[in-house]
Each structure stands twice: as C-alpha cells, then as structure tokens.
Amino acid sequence: MKLFLVFFYLTLISIFCHANDGINDSRSCFRGSFESHESWFAYSATKKNFNKERFLAYFPKSKFNERKDTLECVDFTYQVDGLTIEGYYLKPKQHDNKKLPLVIFNRGGNADFGYVGFNKKMDFIADIATHGYVVIGSQYRGASTRFIQNNGNDEFGGNDVNDVIALVTLAESIPNVDSANIALVGWSRGVMQSYLAAKKLKNVKTIVAIAGNADAEKALAIRPEMERVYQARIPDFQSDRANQLAQRSVIKWVDRLPADMPILLVHGSEDERVNVEQSLMLAAVLSEQAYPHKLVIFAGGNHGLDKNRSELIELTINWLDNYLKPK
C-alpha cells in the first residue's frame, strides 16, 4: 500500500511538473484594448505624443482587420531556469497542414525597455509572419517584473540567452512548425542574443542582424552611457569587465558560429545608437574568413530604420525565402 501511495504521489508530481513545461497561459494578442481597430485607436490616443494622422496612415482599419483575419497572435508564459518568462508567437491561419519555417525574433532594449507590445507585434514581426513564417519571441527575463513576481533579472547577454534557446522546444508544440528550418532575426541588442544563441542551437539556417553591435568595447567608446546599463545588468561586470564584454562581442569568436550559416547585416548609416562601423567591422572579419554574408547599409537610415521599412521587409523576406523555404 505504501509503495502504491509513493507511486501515486510521484505520478502526480510528474503530471504537475509536465503541466508547467511548454507554453502556459496562452491568450490571443487581439484582446482587451486590442480587440478591434477602434479600441486600439482609443487606447493609443491616451498616450503622450500620440499622432492620429501617423497612426491611421500606417495602420488603417483595413490593415488591422486583415492581420486579425489572417494571423494567429498569441501571448504566453514559459519556464526557464525556474523563472516565469513572457513570450509570444504569430503565425498564418492555415487551411492545410503545410509546415512553416520558424523565425525567432530577438528584440532590442534591456529589462522592460524595448518590451514587445501589441504595436510592435503588428509591425515588423507581423510583416514576417504574413509571408508564411511562424515568428516566436521572448520578452527576456526581467522585462515583466511589474506583473510577474518570479521573472528574474536581465543579464544583457548572460543567462537570458537561455530564454531564447528555450523557444525552439516551445515552438515544436505549435501546429505545423518546421523546427528543422530556423532563422534568428535580431534588432539592436537582439543581434547579440542571436549570435549567442546560434552557438548552442541546431538547425539555424541563417541570421538577420539589424543595427547590432559586434564589438562591445568599441561600442562603449562611441556610446559611453551604455556602461550604466552594463553595470546594472551584467553580473560581475565591475570585477570581470574585459571578459564579460568579450563574451558579448561576436567579432571575438566568429569561428564559433556555424560555418555554413549565412548572415545578413543591415544598418542605417546615421544610426544614433549603434554606430554603423559595428556592421562594417564585422563584415570585414567575415570576408577575411570567407564566411557567407551580405552587408546592406541604408543611406541616412536611423536606428529604427523608420524611413526604410518597406525596403527592410522586402530585403528580409527575400533573404528568409532564399535560406528557409524549400526550393
């Protein structure tokens, strides 16, 4: 009887633990203030510096309705290293069982700065999804401490990279995902996340690196205010500064990336946050090592490439189609 009870309780524990693995608390992104174009507009109008004309020009009702009709957009939580992390995914609504390639989108910013809200999901991320990709992303640990108690701390390229790596296993539970065909698309800090994750992931076919650093030490020389971010986020930064920066600088360990994984480097010539020299330096090293890559610089482009969005999405989709979709 005692053995039966032990087995019974172990089974319950196993079931409980399994229930907390994978995707949890999934909810549609199209909820609450974002259920309709009207409610989204009303919510946005309460924000400081809201520009009505710009909002309606970029995202008219017809575009919202098309996105809602054709895309699944899901927010969820998942467990990594004993922490509760927020994630999301977007995928086309399907009427067949066709497998869709997986794109992991790695956001910029740190902690809750750069958090991917509804507006960002409906922008560049949705642009990728509408072209036949499942796009999944993490908010990273430390981004959701306002409403998740056990959310951890952002380490800016430390253990938070585990939050990215875990997305591959999570994506396998999403219907019709081809997890053997993966691309990493990073923007700003997310480029660093992509390089770090690529060292540990299998099946990564390509990286799209938008406005990213390659050498953290040289980047600090140009933008010294970022040192405050590093001191606040990176463990042991004060005592191990050079090593911690090198660990976050792909230019120091290009040879540890998959040799047959092409990289698309994209940058604006007038990027005010990450100097374009970062992509130029990396492209030079990649060329020296005969590493497959392409460098595209948008003349006059800023960090957000605000005036180059149509060219950026066309460039990104063409690149993903070339390296992810079956020929």
Coordinates of N, CA and C in Angstrom, one line a residue, residues 19-219:
A19 N 2.9 19.8 -16.7 CA 1.9 20.8 -17.0 C 2.5 22.2 -17.0
N20 N 3.6 22.4 -16.2 CA 4.3 23.7 -16.2 C 5.4 23.8 -17.2
D21 N 5.6 22.8 -18.0 CA 6.6 22.8 -19.1 C 5.8 23.4 -20.3
G22 N 6.6 23.9 -21.3 CA 6.0 24.3 -22.5 C 5.3 25.6 -22.4
I23 N 4.3 25.8 -23.3 CA 3.6 27.1 -23.4 C 2.5 27.1 -22.3
N24 N 2.4 28.1 -21.5 CA 1.4 28.2 -20.5 C 0.7 29.6 -20.7
D25 N -0.5 29.6 -20.1 CA -1.3 30.9 -20.0 C -1.5 31.5 -21.4
S26 N -1.7 30.8 -22.4 CA -1.8 31.3 -23.8 C -3.1 32.1 -23.9
R27 N -2.9 33.3 -24.5 CA -4.1 34.2 -24.8 C -3.9 34.9 -26.1
S28 N -4.9 35.2 -26.8 CA -4.8 35.9 -28.0 C -4.3 37.3 -27.8
C29 N -3.4 37.8 -28.7 CA -3.0 39.2 -28.6 C -4.1 40.2 -28.9
F30 N -5.1 39.7 -29.7 CA -6.3 40.5 -30.0 C -7.3 40.5 -28.9
R31 N -7.0 41.1 -27.8 CA -7.9 41.0 -26.7 C -7.9 42.4 -26.0
G32 N -8.9 42.7 -25.2 CA -9.0 43.9 -24.4 C -8.9 45.1 -25.3
S33 N -8.0 46.0 -25.1 CA -7.9 47.2 -25.9 C -7.5 47.0 -27.3
F34 N -7.1 45.8 -27.6 CA -6.6 45.4 -28.9 C -7.5 44.5 -29.7
E35 N -8.8 44.4 -29.2 CA -9.7 43.5 -29.9 C -10.2 44.0 -31.2
S36 N -10.3 45.4 -31.3 CA -10.7 46.0 -32.6 C -9.8 47.2 -32.9
H37 N -9.9 47.7 -34.1 CA -9.2 48.8 -34.5 C -9.6 50.0 -33.7
E38 N -10.9 50.1 -33.5 CA -11.5 51.3 -32.7 C -10.9 51.3 -31.3
S39 N -10.9 50.2 -30.6 CA -10.5 50.1 -29.2 C -9.0 50.4 -29.2
W40 N -8.2 49.9 -30.2 CA -6.8 50.1 -30.2 C -6.5 51.6 -30.4
F41 N -7.2 52.2 -31.3 CA -7.0 53.6 -31.6 C -7.4 54.5 -30.3
A42 N -8.5 54.1 -29.6 CA -8.9 54.8 -28.4 C -7.8 54.7 -27.3
Y43 N -7.3 53.5 -27.2 CA -6.2 53.2 -26.2 C -5.0 54.0 -26.6
S44 N -4.6 54.0 -27.8 CA -3.3 54.7 -28.3 C -3.5 56.2 -28.1
A45 N -4.7 56.7 -28.3 CA -4.9 58.2 -28.2 C -4.7 58.7 -26.7
T46 N -4.7 57.8 -25.8 CA -4.5 58.2 -24.4 C -3.0 58.4 -24.1
K47 N -2.1 58.0 -25.0 CA -0.7 58.0 -24.8 C -0.2 59.4 -25.1
K48 N 0.9 59.8 -24.5 CA 1.6 61.0 -24.7 C 2.2 61.1 -26.1
N49 N 2.0 62.2 -26.8 CA 2.6 62.4 -28.1 C 2.0 61.5 -29.2
F50 N 0.8 61.1 -28.9 CA 0.1 60.3 -29.9 C -0.2 61.1 -31.2
N51 N 0.1 60.6 -32.3 CA -0.1 61.3 -33.6 C -1.2 60.5 -34.4
K52 N -2.4 61.1 -34.4 CA -3.5 60.5 -35.0 C -3.3 60.2 -36.5
E53 N -2.8 61.2 -37.2 CA -2.6 61.1 -38.7 C -1.6 60.0 -39.0
R54 N -0.5 60.0 -38.3 CA 0.5 59.0 -38.5 C 0.0 57.6 -38.2
F55 N -0.7 57.4 -37.1 CA -1.3 56.1 -36.8 C -2.2 55.6 -37.8
L56 N -3.1 56.4 -38.3 CA -4.1 56.0 -39.3 C -3.5 55.8 -40.7
A57 N -2.5 56.5 -41.0 CA -1.8 56.4 -42.2 C -1.0 55.0 -42.3
Y58 N -0.4 54.7 -41.2 CA 0.4 53.5 -41.2 C -0.4 52.3 -40.9
F59 N -1.5 52.4 -40.1 CA -2.2 51.2 -39.7 C -3.7 51.5 -39.8
P60 N -4.3 51.6 -41.0 CA -5.7 51.8 -41.2 C -6.5 50.6 -40.7
K61 N -7.8 50.8 -40.6 CA -8.7 49.7 -40.1 C -8.6 48.5 -41.0
S62 N -8.5 48.7 -42.3 CA -8.4 47.6 -43.2 C -7.2 46.7 -43.0
K63 N -6.1 47.3 -42.6 CA -4.8 46.6 -42.3 C -5.0 45.8 -41.0
F64 N -5.6 46.4 -40.0 CA -5.8 45.7 -38.8 C -6.7 44.5 -39.0
N65 N -7.8 44.7 -39.7 CA -8.7 43.6 -39.9 C -8.1 42.5 -40.7
E66 N -7.2 42.8 -41.7 CA -6.5 41.8 -42.4 C -5.6 41.0 -41.5
R67 N -4.9 41.7 -40.6 CA -4.0 41.0 -39.7 C -4.7 40.1 -38.8
K68 N -5.9 40.6 -38.3 CA -6.6 39.8 -37.3 C -7.3 38.6 -38.0
D69 N -7.7 38.8 -39.3 CA -8.3 37.7 -40.0 C -7.3 36.6 -40.5
T70 N -6.1 37.0 -40.7 CA -5.2 36.0 -41.4 C -4.1 35.5 -40.4
L71 N -3.9 36.1 -39.2 CA -2.8 35.7 -38.3 C -3.3 35.3 -37.0
E72 N -2.7 34.3 -36.5 CA -2.9 34.0 -35.0 C -1.8 34.7 -34.3
C73 N -2.2 35.4 -33.2 CA -1.2 36.2 -32.4 C -1.5 35.7 -31.0
V74 N -0.5 35.1 -30.3 CA -0.7 34.5 -29.0 C 0.4 35.0 -28.1
D75 N 0.0 35.5 -26.9 CA 0.9 35.7 -25.8 C 0.9 34.6 -24.8
F76 N 2.0 34.3 -24.2 CA 2.1 33.1 -23.3 C 3.2 33.3 -22.3
T77 N 3.3 32.4 -21.3 CA 4.4 32.4 -20.4 C 5.1 31.0 -20.5
Y78 N 6.3 30.9 -20.1 CA 7.0 29.6 -20.1 C 8.1 29.7 -19.0
Q79 N 8.6 28.5 -18.7 CA 9.5 28.4 -17.6 C 10.9 28.2 -18.1
V80 N 11.9 28.9 -17.6 CA 13.3 28.8 -17.9 C 14.1 29.0 -16.6
D81 N 14.9 28.1 -16.3 CA 15.8 28.2 -15.1 C 15.0 28.5 -13.8
G82 N 13.8 28.0 -13.8 CA 12.9 28.2 -12.6 C 12.2 29.5 -12.6
L83 N 12.4 30.3 -13.7 CA 11.7 31.6 -13.8 C 10.6 31.6 -14.8
T84 N 9.6 32.5 -14.6 CA 8.5 32.6 -15.5 C 8.7 33.8 -16.5
I85 N 8.8 33.4 -17.7 CA 9.2 34.4 -18.8 C 8.0 34.5 -19.7
E86 N 7.8 35.7 -20.2 CA 6.8 36.0 -21.2 C 7.3 35.8 -22.6
G87 N 6.4 35.2 -23.5 CA 6.7 35.1 -24.9 C 5.5 35.3 -25.7
Y88 N 5.7 35.2 -27.0 CA 4.6 35.4 -27.9 C 4.9 34.7 -29.2
Y89 N 3.9 34.5 -30.0 CA 4.2 34.0 -31.4 C 3.1 34.5 -32.3
L90 N 3.4 34.6 -33.6 CA 2.5 34.9 -34.7 C 2.6 33.9 -35.8
K91 N 1.5 33.4 -36.3 CA 1.6 32.5 -37.4 C 0.4 32.7 -38.3
P92 N 0.5 32.4 -39.6 CA -0.6 32.5 -40.5 C -1.7 31.4 -40.1
K93 N -2.9 31.9 -40.2 CA -4.0 30.9 -40.1 C -4.0 30.0 -41.3
Q94 N -4.1 28.7 -41.1 CA -3.9 27.8 -42.2 C -5.1 26.9 -42.5
H95 N -5.3 26.5 -43.7 CA -6.4 25.6 -44.1 C -5.8 24.3 -44.7
D96 N -4.5 24.1 -44.4 CA -3.8 22.9 -44.8 C -2.8 22.5 -43.7
N97 N -2.0 21.5 -43.9 CA -1.1 21.0 -42.9 C 0.4 21.3 -43.3
K98 N 0.5 22.3 -44.1 CA 1.9 22.7 -44.6 C 2.7 23.1 -43.5
K99 N 4.0 22.6 -43.4 CA 4.9 23.0 -42.4 C 5.5 24.4 -42.7
L100 N 5.6 25.2 -41.7 CA 6.1 26.6 -41.9 C 7.4 26.8 -41.1
P101 N 8.4 27.4 -41.8 CA 9.7 27.7 -41.2 C 9.5 28.5 -39.9
L102 N 10.5 28.4 -39.0 CA 10.4 29.1 -37.7 C 11.4 30.3 -37.7
V103 N 10.9 31.5 -37.4 CA 11.8 32.6 -37.2 C 11.7 33.0 -35.7
I104 N 12.9 33.1 -35.1 CA 13.0 33.6 -33.7 C 13.4 35.0 -33.8
F105 N 12.5 35.9 -33.3 CA 12.7 37.3 -33.3 C 13.3 37.7 -31.9
N106 N 14.5 38.4 -31.9 CA 15.1 38.8 -30.7 C 15.1 40.3 -30.6
R107 N 14.4 40.8 -29.7 CA 14.2 42.3 -29.5 C 15.4 43.0 -29.0
G108 N 15.3 44.3 -29.1 CA 16.4 45.1 -28.5 C 16.0 45.6 -27.1
G109 N 16.8 46.6 -26.6 CA 16.5 47.1 -25.3 C 17.1 46.3 -24.2
N110 N 16.7 46.7 -22.9 CA 17.1 46.0 -21.7 C 16.0 46.1 -20.7
A111 N 15.8 45.0 -19.9 CA 14.7 44.9 -19.0 C 13.4 45.2 -19.7
D112 N 12.6 46.1 -19.2 CA 11.3 46.4 -19.8 C 11.4 47.5 -20.9
F113 N 12.6 48.1 -21.1 CA 12.8 49.0 -22.2 C 13.0 48.2 -23.5
G114 N 12.1 48.3 -24.4 CA 12.1 47.5 -25.6 C 11.1 46.4 -25.6
Y115 N 10.3 46.3 -24.5 CA 9.3 45.3 -24.4 C 8.4 45.3 -25.7
V116 N 8.1 44.1 -26.2 CA 7.3 44.0 -27.4 C 5.8 44.0 -27.1
G117 N 5.3 45.2 -27.2 CA 3.8 45.3 -27.0 C 3.1 45.1 -28.3
F118 N 1.8 45.3 -28.3 CA 0.9 45.0 -29.4 C 1.3 45.7 -30.7
N119 N 1.7 47.0 -30.5 CA 2.1 47.8 -31.7 C 3.2 47.2 -32.4
K120 N 4.2 46.7 -31.6 CA 5.4 46.1 -32.3 C 5.1 44.8 -32.9
K121 N 4.2 44.0 -32.3 CA 3.8 42.7 -32.8 C 3.2 42.9 -34.2
M122 N 2.4 44.0 -34.3 CA 1.7 44.2 -35.6 C 2.5 44.9 -36.6
D123 N 3.8 45.2 -36.3 CA 4.6 45.9 -37.2 C 5.5 44.9 -37.9
F124 N 6.8 45.0 -37.8 CA 7.8 44.2 -38.5 C 7.6 42.7 -38.3
I125 N 7.2 42.3 -37.0 CA 7.0 40.9 -36.7 C 5.9 40.3 -37.5
A126 N 4.8 41.0 -37.5 CA 3.6 40.6 -38.3 C 3.9 40.6 -39.8
D127 N 4.8 41.5 -40.3 CA 5.1 41.6 -41.7 C 5.8 40.3 -42.1
I128 N 6.7 39.7 -41.2 CA 7.4 38.5 -41.5 C 6.3 37.3 -41.5
A129 N 5.5 37.3 -40.5 CA 4.5 36.2 -40.3 C 3.6 36.1 -41.5
T130 N 3.2 37.2 -42.0 CA 2.2 37.2 -43.2 C 2.8 36.6 -44.4
H131 N 4.1 36.5 -44.5 CA 4.8 35.9 -45.6 C 5.1 34.4 -45.5
G132 N 4.4 33.8 -44.5 CA 4.4 32.3 -44.4 C 5.4 31.8 -43.4
Y133 N 5.6 32.5 -42.3 CA 6.5 32.1 -41.2 C 5.9 32.1 -39.9
V134 N 6.3 31.2 -39.0 CA 5.9 31.3 -37.6 C 7.0 32.1 -36.9
V135 N 6.6 33.2 -36.3 CA 7.5 34.1 -35.6 C 7.3 34.0 -34.1
I136 N 8.3 33.6 -33.4 CA 8.2 33.4 -32.0 C 9.3 34.3 -31.3
G137 N 9.0 34.9 -30.1 CA 9.9 35.8 -29.5 C 9.8 35.7 -28.0
S138 N 10.8 36.1 -27.3 CA 10.8 36.2 -25.8 C 10.9 37.7 -25.4
Q139 N 10.3 38.0 -24.3 CA 10.4 39.3 -23.7 C 11.7 39.4 -22.9
Y140 N 12.3 38.3 -22.6 CA 13.5 38.1 -21.8 C 13.2 38.2 -20.3
R141 N 13.9 37.6 -19.5 CA 13.8 37.7 -18.0 C 14.0 39.1 -17.6
G142 N 13.3 39.6 -16.6 CA 13.5 40.9 -16.1 C 12.7 42.0 -16.8
A143 N 11.9 41.6 -17.8 CA 11.1 42.6 -18.6 C 9.7 42.7 -18.0
S144 N 9.3 41.7 -17.2 CA 7.9 41.6 -16.8 C 7.7 41.7 -15.3
T145 N 8.6 42.3 -14.6 CA 8.6 42.2 -13.1 C 7.4 43.0 -12.6
R146 N 6.8 43.9 -13.4 CA 5.6 44.6 -12.9 C 4.4 43.7 -12.6
F147 N 4.4 42.6 -13.3 CA 3.2 41.8 -13.1 C 3.5 40.3 -13.0
I148 N 4.8 39.9 -13.1 CA 5.3 38.5 -12.8 C 6.3 38.6 -11.7
Q149 N 6.0 38.0 -10.6 CA 6.9 38.1 -9.4 C 8.2 37.3 -9.6
N150 N 8.1 36.1 -10.2 CA 9.2 35.3 -10.4 C 9.8 35.4 -11.8
N151 N 10.2 36.7 -12.2 CA 10.6 37.0 -13.5 C 12.1 37.1 -13.7
G152 N 12.8 37.1 -12.6 CA 14.3 37.2 -12.7 C 14.8 38.6 -13.1
N153 N 16.1 38.6 -13.5 CA 16.8 39.8 -13.8 C 17.5 39.7 -15.2
D154 N 17.4 40.7 -16.0 CA 18.0 40.8 -17.3 C 19.5 40.8 -17.1
E155 N 20.3 39.9 -17.8 CA 21.7 39.9 -17.7 C 22.4 40.4 -19.0
F156 N 21.6 40.9 -19.9 CA 22.1 41.5 -21.1 C 23.1 40.6 -21.8
G157 N 22.7 39.4 -22.2 CA 23.6 38.5 -22.9 C 24.2 37.5 -22.0
G158 N 23.6 37.3 -20.8 CA 24.0 36.3 -19.9 C 23.1 35.1 -19.9
N159 N 22.5 34.7 -18.8 CA 21.6 33.6 -18.7 C 20.3 33.9 -19.5
D160 N 20.0 35.1 -19.8 CA 18.8 35.5 -20.5 C 18.8 34.8 -21.9
V161 N 20.0 34.5 -22.4 CA 20.1 33.8 -23.7 C 19.3 32.4 -23.7
N162 N 19.3 31.9 -22.5 CA 18.5 30.6 -22.3 C 17.0 30.8 -22.6
D163 N 16.5 32.0 -22.4 CA 15.1 32.3 -22.7 C 14.9 32.3 -24.2
V164 N 15.9 32.6 -25.0 CA 15.8 32.5 -26.5 C 15.9 31.0 -26.9
I165 N 16.9 30.3 -26.4 CA 17.2 28.9 -26.7 C 15.9 28.0 -26.5
A166 N 15.2 28.3 -25.4 CA 14.1 27.5 -25.0 C 12.9 27.6 -26.0
L167 N 12.9 28.7 -26.8 CA 11.8 28.9 -27.7 C 11.7 27.8 -28.8
V168 N 12.8 27.2 -29.1 CA 12.8 26.2 -30.1 C 12.0 25.0 -29.7
T169 N 12.2 24.5 -28.4 CA 11.4 23.4 -27.9 C 9.9 23.8 -27.8
L170 N 9.7 25.0 -27.3 CA 8.3 25.5 -27.2 C 7.6 25.5 -28.6
A171 N 8.3 25.9 -29.6 CA 7.7 26.1 -30.9 C 7.3 24.7 -31.5
E172 N 7.9 23.6 -31.0 CA 7.6 22.3 -31.5 C 6.1 21.9 -31.1
S173 N 5.6 22.6 -30.1 CA 4.2 22.3 -29.7 C 3.2 23.1 -30.5
I174 N 3.7 24.1 -31.3 CA 2.8 24.9 -32.2 C 2.5 24.1 -33.5
P175 N 1.2 23.9 -33.8 CA 0.9 23.1 -35.0 C 1.6 23.6 -36.3
N176 N 2.1 22.7 -37.1 CA 2.7 22.9 -38.4 C 4.0 23.8 -38.4
V177 N 4.8 23.7 -37.4 CA 6.0 24.4 -37.3 C 7.1 23.4 -37.8
D178 N 8.0 23.9 -38.7 CA 9.1 23.2 -39.2 C 10.3 23.6 -38.4
S179 N 10.6 22.9 -37.2 CA 11.7 23.4 -36.3 C 13.1 22.9 -36.9
A180 N 13.1 22.3 -38.0 CA 14.4 21.9 -38.6 C 14.8 23.1 -39.5
N181 N 14.0 24.1 -39.7 CA 14.3 25.3 -40.5 C 14.1 26.5 -39.7
I182 N 15.2 27.0 -39.1 CA 15.2 28.1 -38.2 C 16.0 29.3 -38.6
A183 N 15.5 30.5 -38.5 CA 16.2 31.7 -38.7 C 16.2 32.5 -37.4
L184 N 17.2 33.2 -37.1 CA 17.3 34.2 -36.0 C 17.3 35.6 -36.6
V185 N 16.3 36.4 -36.2 CA 16.3 37.8 -36.6 C 16.4 38.7 -35.4
G186 N 17.5 39.4 -35.4 CA 17.7 40.3 -34.2 C 17.8 41.7 -34.6
W187 N 17.4 42.6 -33.6 CA 17.5 44.0 -33.8 C 18.2 44.6 -32.6
S188 N 19.2 45.4 -32.9 CA 20.0 46.1 -31.8 C 20.5 45.0 -30.8
R189 N 20.2 45.1 -29.5 CA 20.6 44.1 -28.5 C 20.3 42.7 -29.0
G190 N 19.2 42.6 -29.7 CA 18.7 41.3 -30.2 C 19.7 40.6 -31.1
V191 N 20.5 41.4 -31.8 CA 21.6 40.8 -32.6 C 22.6 40.0 -31.8
M192 N 23.0 40.6 -30.7 CA 23.9 39.9 -29.7 C 23.2 38.6 -29.3
Q193 N 21.9 38.7 -28.9 CA 21.2 37.5 -28.5 C 21.2 36.4 -29.5
S194 N 21.1 36.8 -30.8 CA 21.1 35.9 -31.9 C 22.4 35.2 -32.1
Y195 N 23.5 35.9 -32.0 CA 24.8 35.3 -32.2 C 25.1 34.3 -31.0
L196 N 24.7 34.8 -29.8 CA 25.0 33.9 -28.6 C 24.2 32.6 -28.7
A197 N 22.9 32.7 -29.1 CA 22.0 31.6 -29.2 C 22.5 30.6 -30.3
A198 N 23.0 31.2 -31.4 CA 23.4 30.4 -32.6 C 24.5 29.4 -32.3
K199 N 25.3 29.8 -31.2 CA 26.4 28.9 -30.8 C 25.9 27.6 -30.2
K200 N 24.7 27.6 -29.7 CA 24.2 26.5 -29.0 C 23.0 25.8 -29.7
L201 N 22.4 26.4 -30.7 CA 21.2 25.8 -31.3 C 21.6 25.0 -32.6
K202 N 20.8 24.0 -32.8 CA 20.9 23.3 -34.1 C 19.9 23.8 -35.1
N203 N 20.1 23.5 -36.3 CA 19.1 23.8 -37.4 C 18.9 25.3 -37.7
V204 N 19.8 26.2 -37.2 CA 19.8 27.6 -37.6 C 20.4 27.8 -38.9
K205 N 19.5 28.1 -39.9 CA 20.0 28.2 -41.3 C 20.6 29.6 -41.6
T206 N 20.1 30.6 -40.9 CA 20.6 32.0 -41.2 C 20.3 32.9 -40.1
I207 N 21.0 34.1 -40.1 CA 20.8 35.1 -39.1 C 20.6 36.4 -39.9
V208 N 19.6 37.2 -39.5 CA 19.4 38.6 -40.0 C 19.7 39.5 -38.8
A209 N 20.8 40.3 -39.0 CA 21.3 41.1 -37.9 C 21.0 42.6 -38.3
I210 N 20.1 43.2 -37.6 CA 19.7 44.6 -37.9 C 20.2 45.5 -36.8
A211 N 21.1 46.5 -37.2 CA 21.6 47.5 -36.3 C 22.2 47.0 -35.0
G212 N 23.0 46.0 -35.2 CA 23.6 45.3 -34.0 C 25.1 45.6 -33.8
N213 N 25.5 45.5 -32.5 CA 26.9 45.6 -32.2 C 27.7 44.3 -32.5
A214 N 28.9 44.5 -32.8 CA 29.8 43.3 -33.0 C 30.9 43.3 -31.9
D215 N 31.3 44.5 -31.5 CA 32.4 44.7 -30.5 C 31.9 45.6 -29.4
A216 N 31.6 45.0 -28.3 CA 31.0 45.8 -27.2 C 32.0 46.9 -26.6
E217 N 33.2 46.6 -26.6 CA 34.2 47.5 -26.0 C 34.3 48.8 -26.9
K218 N 34.4 48.5 -28.2 CA 34.5 49.7 -29.2 C 33.2 50.4 -29.2
A219 N 32.1 49.7 -29.0 CA 30.8 50.4 -29.0 C 30.7 51.3 -27.8

